[in-house]
mmCIF file of C-alpha atoms and ligand atoms in Angstrom:
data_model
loop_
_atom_site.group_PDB
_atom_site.id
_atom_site.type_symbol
_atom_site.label_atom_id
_atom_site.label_comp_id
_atom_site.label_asym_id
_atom_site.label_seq_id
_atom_site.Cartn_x
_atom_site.Cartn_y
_atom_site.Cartn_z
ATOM 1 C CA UNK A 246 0.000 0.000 0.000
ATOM 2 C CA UNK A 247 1.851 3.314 -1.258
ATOM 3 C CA UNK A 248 -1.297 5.582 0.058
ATOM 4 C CA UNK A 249 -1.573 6.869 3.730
ATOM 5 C CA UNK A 250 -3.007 9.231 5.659
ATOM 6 C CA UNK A 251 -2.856 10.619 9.490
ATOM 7 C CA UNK A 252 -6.862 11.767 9.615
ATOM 8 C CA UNK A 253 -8.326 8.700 11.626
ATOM 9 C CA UNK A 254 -10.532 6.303 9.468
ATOM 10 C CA UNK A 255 -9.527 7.773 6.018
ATOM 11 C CA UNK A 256 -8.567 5.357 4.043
ATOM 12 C CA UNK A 257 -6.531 6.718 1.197
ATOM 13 C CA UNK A 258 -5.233 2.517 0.000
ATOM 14 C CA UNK A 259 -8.896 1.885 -0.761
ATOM 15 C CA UNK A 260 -9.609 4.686 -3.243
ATOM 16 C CA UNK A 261 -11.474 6.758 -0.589
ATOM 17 C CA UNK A 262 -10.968 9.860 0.929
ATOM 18 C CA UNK A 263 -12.646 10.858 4.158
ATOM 19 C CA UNK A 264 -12.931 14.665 3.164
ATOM 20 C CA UNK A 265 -14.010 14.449 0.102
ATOM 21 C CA UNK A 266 -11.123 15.057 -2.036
ATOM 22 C CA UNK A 267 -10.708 14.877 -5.438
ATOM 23 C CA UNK A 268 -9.291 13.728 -6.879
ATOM 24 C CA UNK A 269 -6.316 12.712 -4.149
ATOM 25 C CA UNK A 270 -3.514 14.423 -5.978
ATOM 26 C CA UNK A 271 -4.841 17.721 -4.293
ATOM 27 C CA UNK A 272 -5.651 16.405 -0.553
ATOM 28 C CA UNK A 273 -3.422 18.646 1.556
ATOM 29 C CA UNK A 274 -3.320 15.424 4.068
ATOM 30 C CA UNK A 275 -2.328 12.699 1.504
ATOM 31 C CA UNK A 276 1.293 10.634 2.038
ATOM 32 C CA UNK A 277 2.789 9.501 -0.753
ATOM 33 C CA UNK A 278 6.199 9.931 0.129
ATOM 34 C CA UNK A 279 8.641 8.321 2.863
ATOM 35 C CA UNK A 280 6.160 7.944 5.299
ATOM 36 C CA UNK A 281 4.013 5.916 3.298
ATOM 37 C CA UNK A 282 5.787 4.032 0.563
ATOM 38 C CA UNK A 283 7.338 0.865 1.906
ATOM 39 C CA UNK A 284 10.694 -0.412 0.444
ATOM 40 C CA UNK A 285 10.513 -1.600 -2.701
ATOM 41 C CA UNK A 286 6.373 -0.450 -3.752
ATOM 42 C CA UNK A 287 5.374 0.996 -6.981
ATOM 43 C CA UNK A 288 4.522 4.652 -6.810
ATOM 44 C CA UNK A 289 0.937 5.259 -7.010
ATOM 45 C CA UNK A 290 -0.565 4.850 -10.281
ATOM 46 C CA UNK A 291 -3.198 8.112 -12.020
ATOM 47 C CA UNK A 292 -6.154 5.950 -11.183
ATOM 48 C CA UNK A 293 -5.378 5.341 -7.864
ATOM 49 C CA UNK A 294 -4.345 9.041 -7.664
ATOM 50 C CA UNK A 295 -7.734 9.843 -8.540
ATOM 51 C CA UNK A 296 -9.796 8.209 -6.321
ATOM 52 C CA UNK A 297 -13.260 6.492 -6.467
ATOM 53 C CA UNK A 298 -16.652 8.350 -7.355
ATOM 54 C CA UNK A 299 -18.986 6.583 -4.662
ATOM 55 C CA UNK A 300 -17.914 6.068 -1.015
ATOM 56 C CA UNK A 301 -17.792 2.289 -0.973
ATOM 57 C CA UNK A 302 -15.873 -0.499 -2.480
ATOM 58 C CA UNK A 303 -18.445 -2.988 -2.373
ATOM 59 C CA UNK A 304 -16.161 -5.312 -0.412
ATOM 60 C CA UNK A 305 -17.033 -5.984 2.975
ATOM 61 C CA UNK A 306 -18.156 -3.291 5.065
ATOM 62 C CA UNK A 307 -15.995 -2.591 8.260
ATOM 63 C CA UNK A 308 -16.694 -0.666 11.190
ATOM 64 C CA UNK A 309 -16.604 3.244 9.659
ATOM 65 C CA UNK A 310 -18.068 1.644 6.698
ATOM 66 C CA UNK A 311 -21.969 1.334 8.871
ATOM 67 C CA UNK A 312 -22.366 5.460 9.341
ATOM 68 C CA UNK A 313 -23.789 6.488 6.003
ATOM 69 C CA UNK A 314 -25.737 3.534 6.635
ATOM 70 C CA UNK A 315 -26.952 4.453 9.432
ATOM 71 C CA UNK A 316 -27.832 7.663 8.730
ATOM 72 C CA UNK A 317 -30.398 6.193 6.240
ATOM 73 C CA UNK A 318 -31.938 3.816 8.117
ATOM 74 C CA UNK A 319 -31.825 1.592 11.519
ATOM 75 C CA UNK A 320 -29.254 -1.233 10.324
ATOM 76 C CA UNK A 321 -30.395 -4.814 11.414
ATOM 77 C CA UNK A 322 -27.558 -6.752 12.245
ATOM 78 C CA UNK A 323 -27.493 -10.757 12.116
ATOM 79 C CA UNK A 324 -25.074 -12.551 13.858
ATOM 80 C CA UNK A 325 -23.893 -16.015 12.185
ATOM 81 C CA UNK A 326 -22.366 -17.706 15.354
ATOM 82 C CA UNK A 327 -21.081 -21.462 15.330
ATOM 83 C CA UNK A 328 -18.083 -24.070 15.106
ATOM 84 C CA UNK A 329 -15.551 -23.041 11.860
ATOM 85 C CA UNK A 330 -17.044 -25.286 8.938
ATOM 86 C CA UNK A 331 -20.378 -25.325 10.399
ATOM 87 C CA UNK A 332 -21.389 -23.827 7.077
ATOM 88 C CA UNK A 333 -22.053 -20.173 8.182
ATOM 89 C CA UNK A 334 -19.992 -18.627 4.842
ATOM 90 C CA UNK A 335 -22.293 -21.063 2.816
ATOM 91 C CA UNK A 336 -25.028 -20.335 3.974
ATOM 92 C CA UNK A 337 -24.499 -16.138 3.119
ATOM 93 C CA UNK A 338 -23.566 -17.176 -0.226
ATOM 94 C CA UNK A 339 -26.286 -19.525 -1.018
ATOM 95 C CA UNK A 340 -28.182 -16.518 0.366
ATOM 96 C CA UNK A 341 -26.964 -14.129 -1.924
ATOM 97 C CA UNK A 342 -26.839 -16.973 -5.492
ATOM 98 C CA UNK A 343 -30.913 -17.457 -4.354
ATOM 99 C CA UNK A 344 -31.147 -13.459 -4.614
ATOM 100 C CA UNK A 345 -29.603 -13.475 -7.619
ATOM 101 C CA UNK A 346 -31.774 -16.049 -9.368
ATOM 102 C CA UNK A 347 -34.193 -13.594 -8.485
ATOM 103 C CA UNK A 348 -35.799 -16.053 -5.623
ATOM 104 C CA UNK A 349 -37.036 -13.889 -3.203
ATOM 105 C CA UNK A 350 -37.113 -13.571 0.948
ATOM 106 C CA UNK A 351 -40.624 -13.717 1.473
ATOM 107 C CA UNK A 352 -42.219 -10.446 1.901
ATOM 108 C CA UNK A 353 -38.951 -8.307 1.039
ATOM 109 C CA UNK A 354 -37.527 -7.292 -2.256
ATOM 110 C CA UNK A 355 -34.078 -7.113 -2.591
ATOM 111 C CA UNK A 356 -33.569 -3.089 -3.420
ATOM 112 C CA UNK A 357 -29.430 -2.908 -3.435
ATOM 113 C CA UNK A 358 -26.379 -3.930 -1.834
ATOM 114 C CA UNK A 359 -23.255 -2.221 -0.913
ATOM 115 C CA UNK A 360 -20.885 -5.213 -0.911
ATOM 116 C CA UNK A 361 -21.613 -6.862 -4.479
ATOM 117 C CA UNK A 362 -17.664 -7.863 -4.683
ATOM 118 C CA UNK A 363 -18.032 -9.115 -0.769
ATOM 119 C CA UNK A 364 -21.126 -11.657 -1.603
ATOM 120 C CA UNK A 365 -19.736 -12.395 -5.378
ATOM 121 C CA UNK A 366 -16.660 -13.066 -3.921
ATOM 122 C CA UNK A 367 -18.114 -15.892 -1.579
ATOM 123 C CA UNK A 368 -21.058 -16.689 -3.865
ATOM 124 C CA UNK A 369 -18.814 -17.261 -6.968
ATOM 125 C CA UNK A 370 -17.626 -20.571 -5.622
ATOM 126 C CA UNK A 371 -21.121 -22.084 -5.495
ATOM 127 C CA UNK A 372 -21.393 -20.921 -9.186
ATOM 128 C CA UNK A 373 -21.288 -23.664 -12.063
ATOM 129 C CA UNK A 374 -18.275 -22.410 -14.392
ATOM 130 C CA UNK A 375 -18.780 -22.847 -18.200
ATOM 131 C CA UNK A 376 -18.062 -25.901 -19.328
ATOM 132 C CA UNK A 377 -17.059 -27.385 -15.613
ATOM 133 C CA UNK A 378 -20.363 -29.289 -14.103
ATOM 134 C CA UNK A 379 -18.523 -28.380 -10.554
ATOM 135 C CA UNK A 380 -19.261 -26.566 -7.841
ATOM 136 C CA UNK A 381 -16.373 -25.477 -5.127
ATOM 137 C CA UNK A 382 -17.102 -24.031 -0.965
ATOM 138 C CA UNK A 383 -16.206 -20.942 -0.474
ATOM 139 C CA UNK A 384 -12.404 -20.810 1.277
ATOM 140 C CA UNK A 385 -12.221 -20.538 5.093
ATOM 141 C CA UNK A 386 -12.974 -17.461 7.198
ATOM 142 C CA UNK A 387 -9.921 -16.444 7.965
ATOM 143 C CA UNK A 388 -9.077 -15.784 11.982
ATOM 144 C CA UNK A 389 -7.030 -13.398 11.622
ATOM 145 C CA UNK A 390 -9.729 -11.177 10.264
ATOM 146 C CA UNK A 391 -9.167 -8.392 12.587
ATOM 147 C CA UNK A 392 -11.564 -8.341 15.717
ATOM 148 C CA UNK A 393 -14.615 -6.953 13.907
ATOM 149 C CA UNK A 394 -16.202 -9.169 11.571
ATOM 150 C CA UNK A 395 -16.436 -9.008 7.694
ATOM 151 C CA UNK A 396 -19.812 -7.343 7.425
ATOM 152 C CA UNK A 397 -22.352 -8.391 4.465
ATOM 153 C CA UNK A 398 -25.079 -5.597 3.676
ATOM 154 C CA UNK A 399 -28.166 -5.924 2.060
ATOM 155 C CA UNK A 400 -30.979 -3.747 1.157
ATOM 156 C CA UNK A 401 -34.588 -4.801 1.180
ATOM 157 C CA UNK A 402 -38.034 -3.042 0.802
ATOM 158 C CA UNK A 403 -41.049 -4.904 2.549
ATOM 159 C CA UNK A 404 -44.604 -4.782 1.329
ATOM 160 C CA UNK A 405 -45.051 -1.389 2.351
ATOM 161 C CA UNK A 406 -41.975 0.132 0.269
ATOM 162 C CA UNK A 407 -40.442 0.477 3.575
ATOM 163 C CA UNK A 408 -36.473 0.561 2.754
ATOM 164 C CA UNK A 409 -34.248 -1.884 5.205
ATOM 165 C CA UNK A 410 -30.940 -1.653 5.931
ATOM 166 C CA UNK A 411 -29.758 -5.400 7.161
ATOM 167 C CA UNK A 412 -26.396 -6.691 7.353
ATOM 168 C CA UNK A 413 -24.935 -10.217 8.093
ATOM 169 C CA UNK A 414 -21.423 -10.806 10.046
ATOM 170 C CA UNK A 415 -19.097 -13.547 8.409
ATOM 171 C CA UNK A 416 -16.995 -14.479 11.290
ATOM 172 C CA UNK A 417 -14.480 -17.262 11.833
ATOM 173 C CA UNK A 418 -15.747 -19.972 13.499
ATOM 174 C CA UNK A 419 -12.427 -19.888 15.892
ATOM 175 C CA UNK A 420 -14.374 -16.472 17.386
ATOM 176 C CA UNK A 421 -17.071 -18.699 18.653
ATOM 177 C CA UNK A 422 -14.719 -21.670 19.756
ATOM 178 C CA UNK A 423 -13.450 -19.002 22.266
ATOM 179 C CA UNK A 424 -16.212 -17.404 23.379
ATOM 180 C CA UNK A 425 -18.286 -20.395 24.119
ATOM 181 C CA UNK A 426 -16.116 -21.339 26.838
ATOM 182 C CA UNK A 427 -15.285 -17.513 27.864
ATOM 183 C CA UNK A 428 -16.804 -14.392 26.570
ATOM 184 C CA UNK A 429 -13.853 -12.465 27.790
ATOM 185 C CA UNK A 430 -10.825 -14.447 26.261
ATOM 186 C CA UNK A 431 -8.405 -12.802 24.145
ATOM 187 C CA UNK A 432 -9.835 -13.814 20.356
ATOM 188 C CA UNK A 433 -13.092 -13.772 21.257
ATOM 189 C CA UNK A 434 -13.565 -10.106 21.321
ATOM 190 C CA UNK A 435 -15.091 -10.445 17.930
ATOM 191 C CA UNK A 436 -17.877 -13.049 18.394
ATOM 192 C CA UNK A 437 -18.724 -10.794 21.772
ATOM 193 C CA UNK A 438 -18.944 -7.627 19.854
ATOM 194 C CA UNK A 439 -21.166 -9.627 17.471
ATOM 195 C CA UNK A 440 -23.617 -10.706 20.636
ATOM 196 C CA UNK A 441 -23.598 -6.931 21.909
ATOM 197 C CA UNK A 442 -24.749 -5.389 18.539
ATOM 198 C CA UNK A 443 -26.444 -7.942 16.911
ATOM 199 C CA UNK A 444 -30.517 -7.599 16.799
ATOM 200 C CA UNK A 445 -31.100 -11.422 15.667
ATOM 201 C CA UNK A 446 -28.867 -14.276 15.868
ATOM 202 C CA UNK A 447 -28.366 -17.528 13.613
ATOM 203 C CA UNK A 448 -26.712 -20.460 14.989
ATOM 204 C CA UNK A 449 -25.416 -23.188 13.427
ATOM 205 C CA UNK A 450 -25.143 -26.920 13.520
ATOM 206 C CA UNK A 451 -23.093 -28.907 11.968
ATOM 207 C CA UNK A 452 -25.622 -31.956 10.716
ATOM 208 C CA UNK A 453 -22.097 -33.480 8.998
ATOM 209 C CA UNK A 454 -20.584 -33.495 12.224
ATOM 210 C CA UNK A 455 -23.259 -34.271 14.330
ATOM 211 C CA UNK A 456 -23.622 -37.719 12.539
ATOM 212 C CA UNK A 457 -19.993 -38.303 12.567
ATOM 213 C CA UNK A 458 -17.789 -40.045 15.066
ATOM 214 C CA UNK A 459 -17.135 -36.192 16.858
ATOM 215 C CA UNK A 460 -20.726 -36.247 17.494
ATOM 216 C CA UNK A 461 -20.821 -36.044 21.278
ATOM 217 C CA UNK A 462 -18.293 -33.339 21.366
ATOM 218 C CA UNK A 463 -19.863 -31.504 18.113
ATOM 219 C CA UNK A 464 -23.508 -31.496 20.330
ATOM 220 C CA UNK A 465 -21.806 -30.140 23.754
ATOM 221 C CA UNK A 466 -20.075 -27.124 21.546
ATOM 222 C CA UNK A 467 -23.309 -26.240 20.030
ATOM 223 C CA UNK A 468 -25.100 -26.510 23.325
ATOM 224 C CA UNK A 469 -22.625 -24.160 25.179
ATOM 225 C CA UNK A 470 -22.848 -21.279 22.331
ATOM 226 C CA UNK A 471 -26.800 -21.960 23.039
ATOM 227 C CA UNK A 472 -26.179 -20.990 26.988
ATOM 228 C CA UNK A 473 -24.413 -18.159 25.727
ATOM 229 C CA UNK A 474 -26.459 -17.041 23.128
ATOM 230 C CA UNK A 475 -29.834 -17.412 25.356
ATOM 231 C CA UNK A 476 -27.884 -15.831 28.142
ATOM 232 C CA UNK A 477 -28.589 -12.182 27.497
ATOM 233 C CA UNK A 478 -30.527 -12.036 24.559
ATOM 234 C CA UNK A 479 -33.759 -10.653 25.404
ATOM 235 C CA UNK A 480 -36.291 -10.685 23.274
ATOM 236 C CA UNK A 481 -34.220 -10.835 20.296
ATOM 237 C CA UNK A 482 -34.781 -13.877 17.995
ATOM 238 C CA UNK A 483 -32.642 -16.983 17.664
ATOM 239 C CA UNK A 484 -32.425 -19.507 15.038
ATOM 240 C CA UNK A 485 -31.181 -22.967 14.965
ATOM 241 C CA UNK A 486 -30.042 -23.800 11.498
ATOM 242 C CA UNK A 487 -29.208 -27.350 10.910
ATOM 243 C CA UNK A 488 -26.468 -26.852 8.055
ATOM 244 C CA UNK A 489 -25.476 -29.689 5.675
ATOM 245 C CA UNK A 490 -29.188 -31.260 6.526
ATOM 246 C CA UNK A 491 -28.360 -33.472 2.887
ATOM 247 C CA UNK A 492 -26.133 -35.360 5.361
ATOM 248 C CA UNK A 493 -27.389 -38.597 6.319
ATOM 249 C CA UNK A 494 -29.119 -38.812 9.735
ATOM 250 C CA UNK A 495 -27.854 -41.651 10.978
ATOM 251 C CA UNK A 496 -27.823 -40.401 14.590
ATOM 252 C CA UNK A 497 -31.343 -38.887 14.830
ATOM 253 C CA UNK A 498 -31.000 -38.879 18.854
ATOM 254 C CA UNK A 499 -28.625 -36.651 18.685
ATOM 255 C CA UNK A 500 -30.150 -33.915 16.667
ATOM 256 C CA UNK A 501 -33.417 -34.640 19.150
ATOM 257 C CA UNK A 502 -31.307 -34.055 22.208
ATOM 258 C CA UNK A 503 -29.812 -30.431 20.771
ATOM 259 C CA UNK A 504 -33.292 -29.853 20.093
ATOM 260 C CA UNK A 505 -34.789 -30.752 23.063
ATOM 261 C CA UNK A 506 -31.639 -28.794 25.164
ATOM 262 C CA UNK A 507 -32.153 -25.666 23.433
ATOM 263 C CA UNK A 508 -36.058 -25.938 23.647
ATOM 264 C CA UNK A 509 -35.812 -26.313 27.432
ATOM 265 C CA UNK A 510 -33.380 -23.108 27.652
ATOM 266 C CA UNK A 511 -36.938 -20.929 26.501
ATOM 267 C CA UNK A 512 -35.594 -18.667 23.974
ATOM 268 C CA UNK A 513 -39.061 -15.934 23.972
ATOM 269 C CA UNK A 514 -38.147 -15.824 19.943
ATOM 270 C CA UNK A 515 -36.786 -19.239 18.414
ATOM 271 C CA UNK A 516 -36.951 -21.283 15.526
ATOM 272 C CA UNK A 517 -35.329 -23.898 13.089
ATOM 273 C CA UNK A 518 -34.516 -24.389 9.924
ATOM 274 C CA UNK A 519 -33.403 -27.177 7.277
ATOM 275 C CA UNK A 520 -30.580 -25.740 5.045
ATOM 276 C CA UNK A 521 -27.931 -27.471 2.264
ATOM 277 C CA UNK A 522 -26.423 -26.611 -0.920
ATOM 278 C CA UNK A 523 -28.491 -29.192 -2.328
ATOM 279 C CA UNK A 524 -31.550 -28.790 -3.594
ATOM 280 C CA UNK A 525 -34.334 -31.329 -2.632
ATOM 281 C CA UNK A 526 -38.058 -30.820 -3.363
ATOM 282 C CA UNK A 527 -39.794 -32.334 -0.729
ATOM 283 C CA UNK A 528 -37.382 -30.700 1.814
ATOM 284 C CA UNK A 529 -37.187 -27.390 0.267
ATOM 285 C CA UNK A 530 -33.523 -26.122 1.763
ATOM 286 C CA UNK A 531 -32.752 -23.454 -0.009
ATOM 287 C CA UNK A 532 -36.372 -22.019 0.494
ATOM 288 C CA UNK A 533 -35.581 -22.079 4.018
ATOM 289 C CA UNK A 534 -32.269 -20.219 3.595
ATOM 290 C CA UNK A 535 -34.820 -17.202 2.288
ATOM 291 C CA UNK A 536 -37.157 -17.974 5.140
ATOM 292 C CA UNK A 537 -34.695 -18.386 7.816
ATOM 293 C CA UNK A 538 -33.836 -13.982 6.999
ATOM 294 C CA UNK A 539 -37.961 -13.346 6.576
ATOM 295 C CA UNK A 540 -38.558 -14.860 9.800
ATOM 296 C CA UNK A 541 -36.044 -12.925 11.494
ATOM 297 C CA UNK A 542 -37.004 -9.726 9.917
ATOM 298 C CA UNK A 543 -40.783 -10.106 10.788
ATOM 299 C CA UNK A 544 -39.985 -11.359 13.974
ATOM 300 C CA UNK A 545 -37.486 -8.009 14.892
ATOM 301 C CA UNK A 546 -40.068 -6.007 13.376
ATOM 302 C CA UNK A 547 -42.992 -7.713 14.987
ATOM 303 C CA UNK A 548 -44.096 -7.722 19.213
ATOM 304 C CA UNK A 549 -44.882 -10.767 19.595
ATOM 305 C CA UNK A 550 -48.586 -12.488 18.127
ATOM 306 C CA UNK A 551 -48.708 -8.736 16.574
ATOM 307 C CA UNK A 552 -47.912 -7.721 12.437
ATOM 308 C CA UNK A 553 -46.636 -4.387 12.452
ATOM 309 C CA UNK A 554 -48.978 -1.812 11.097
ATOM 310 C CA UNK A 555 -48.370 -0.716 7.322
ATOM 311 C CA UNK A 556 -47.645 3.383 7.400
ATOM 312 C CA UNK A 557 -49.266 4.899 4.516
ATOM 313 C CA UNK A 558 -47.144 6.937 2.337
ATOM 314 C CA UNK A 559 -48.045 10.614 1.979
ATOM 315 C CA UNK A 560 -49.470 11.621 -1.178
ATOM 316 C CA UNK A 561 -49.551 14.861 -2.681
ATOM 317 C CA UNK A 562 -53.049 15.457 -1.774
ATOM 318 C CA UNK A 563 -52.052 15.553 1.671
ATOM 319 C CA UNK A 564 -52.980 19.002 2.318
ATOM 320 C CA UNK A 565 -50.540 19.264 5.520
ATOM 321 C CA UNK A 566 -47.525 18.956 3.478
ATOM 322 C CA UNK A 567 -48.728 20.873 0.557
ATOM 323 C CA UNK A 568 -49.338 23.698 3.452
ATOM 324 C CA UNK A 569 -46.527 26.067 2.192
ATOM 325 C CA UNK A 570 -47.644 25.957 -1.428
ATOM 326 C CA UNK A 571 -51.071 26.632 -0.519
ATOM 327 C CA UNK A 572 -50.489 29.032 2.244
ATOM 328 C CA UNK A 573 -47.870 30.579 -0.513
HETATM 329 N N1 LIG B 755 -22.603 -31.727 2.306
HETATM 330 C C1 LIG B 755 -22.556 -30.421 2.528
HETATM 331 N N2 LIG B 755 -21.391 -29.847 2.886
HETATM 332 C C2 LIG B 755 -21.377 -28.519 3.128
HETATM 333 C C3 LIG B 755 -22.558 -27.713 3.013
HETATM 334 N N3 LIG B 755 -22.228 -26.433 3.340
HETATM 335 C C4 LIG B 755 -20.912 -26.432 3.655
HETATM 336 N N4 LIG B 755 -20.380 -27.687 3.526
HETATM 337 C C5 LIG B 755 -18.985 -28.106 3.800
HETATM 338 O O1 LIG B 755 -18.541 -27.438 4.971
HETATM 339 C C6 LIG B 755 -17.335 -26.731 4.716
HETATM 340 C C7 LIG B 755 -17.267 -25.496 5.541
HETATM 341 O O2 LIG B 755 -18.259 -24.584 5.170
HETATM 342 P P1 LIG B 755 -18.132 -23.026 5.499
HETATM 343 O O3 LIG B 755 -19.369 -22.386 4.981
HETATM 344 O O4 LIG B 755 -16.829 -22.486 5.048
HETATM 345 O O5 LIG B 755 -18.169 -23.057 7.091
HETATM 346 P P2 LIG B 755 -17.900 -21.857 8.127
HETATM 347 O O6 LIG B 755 -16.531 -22.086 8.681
HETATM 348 O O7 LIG B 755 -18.957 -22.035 9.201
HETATM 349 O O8 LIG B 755 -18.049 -20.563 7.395
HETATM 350 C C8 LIG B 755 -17.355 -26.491 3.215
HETATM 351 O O9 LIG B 755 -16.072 -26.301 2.715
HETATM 352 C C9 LIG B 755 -17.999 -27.747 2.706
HETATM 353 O O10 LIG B 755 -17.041 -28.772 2.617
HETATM 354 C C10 LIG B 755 -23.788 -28.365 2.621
HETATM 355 O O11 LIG B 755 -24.854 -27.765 2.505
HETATM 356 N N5 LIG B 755 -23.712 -29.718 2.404
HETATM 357 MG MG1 LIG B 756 -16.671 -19.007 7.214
#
């Protein structure tokens, strides 16, 4: 990186500048000299030099990256908590290839996204390549992904019109591993800061692992991040997603006793769900990826046993906001 700048949270590297300028060649602040050019790296090229037009990159969003956001709107956030290959990242960009095959979340339209490259760039291994009859998992979340998690946004408009701002964490699995056993250990800052901010939660189990010959142990993981999870979380909703379900369930007792543990813990808001990469018609999977989000939208936006009532939009008949004009 051959960019820098001292204003905190400007980000000069990734084609953005924090006041405004452009392009960069005339930012009074901008580094481009000792300071910032590391032994060895090119000097910047015109297009860097210039800067981007829009304030995001469309790769995932990081902590600064959530103001404009929300500014525009209250920003759901969904916390994907669970064991590393549980099948969290899968399950975002099965998510986002259903979205894009113009399947819908039930009752919400998909109305933008600011990290296109950030879902592409997870959703573009479950994507057939010309020619190639393959399909390839997207790489492993990294754990040295900084303490705040990659952050996935979407846009949606409900019935109403009504704009929504949600976005989903991607978090190592390691994150979770920690916290399970202590919410204040060193590397599990992350999956805590997740549980602070986070308005709904997803977690997931492993139906691969719960069948295998880890099973025991693979059941008492899940079960502690249930404690945790159900710990403080109000009367935000929880969802059990049993990941992989085109596993074979040769161990149905297990999957009965998770159920039946995290039933007894009396999460106010809680539900399941059946997803897989595969598609089967009787079990419908990747409809349930779509419903898994719609639940936990109508739920958040829902009290309880109550739909939330529709705000009519003001027309231009409304004589209280044509007031000036008349009164004019
Ligand atoms: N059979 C099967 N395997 C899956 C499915 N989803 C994920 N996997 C496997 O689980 C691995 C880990 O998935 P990933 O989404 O990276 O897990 P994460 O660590 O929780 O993000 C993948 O590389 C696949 O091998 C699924 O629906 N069915
Ligand atoms: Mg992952």
């Amino acid at each position: 990186m051959s960019l820098s700048c001292p204003i905190k949270h400007c980000h000069p590297e990734d084609g953005e500048c924090q006041q405004g300028c452009r392009p960069f060649e005339k930012c009074p602040n901008l580094l481009r000299g000792e300071g910032a050019l590391e032994a060895g790296t090119a000097e910047p090229s015109a297009a860097e030099l210039d800067g981007r037009r829009v304030s995001w990159t469309g790769s995932v969003l990081g902590l600064t990256d959530l103001e404009p956001l929300m500014a525009r709107s209250r920003v759901l956030l969904f916390g994907l908590a669970g064991m590393e290959n549980a099948g969290k990242t899968t399950f975002l960009a099965l998510l986002y290839s259903l979205l894009r095959r113009g399947q819908p979340i039930p009752g919400y339209q998909f109305a933008g996204s600011y990290t296109l490259a950030g879902w592409e760039l997870i959703a573009g291994f479950l994507t057939f390549e010309d020619g190639f009859n393959q399909v390839s998992f997207p790489p492993h979340t990294s754990r040295n992904a900084g303490r705040i998690p990659g952050l996935l946004h979407l846009a949606l408009k409900d019935e109403a019109g009504h704009l929504l701002d949600v976005v989903f964490t991607d978090a190592p699995g390691e994150w979770f591993n920690e916290w399970r056993s202590n919410e204040q250990a060193t590397g599990a800052e992350g999956a805590e800061w997740i549980y602070k901010h986070g308005d709904g939660f997803l977690l997931f189990a492993d139906c691969e692992e719960l069948a295998g010959p880890n099973r025991g142990t693979a059941r008492t993981n899940i079960q502690m991040m249930a404690d945790r999870l159900v710990a403080k979380l109000g009367k935000r909703p929880l969802s059990l997603v049993w990941a992989k379900s085109d596993i074979e369930n040769t161990r149905p007792t297990v999957r009965e006793k998770l159920h039946s543990y995290i039933q007894a813990k009396n999460p106010l808001r809680y539900q399941e769900f059946a997803v897989s990469v595969k598609q089967d018609e009787e079990a419908k999977w990747h409809r349930q990826v779509l419903e898994t989000v719609a639940w936990l939208l109508d739920t958040i936006r829902t009290e309880p046993g109550k739909r939330q009532p529709a705000i009519p939009s003001a027309t231009t008949d409304d004589l209280f906001l044509l007031r000036r004009s008349v009164s004019a």
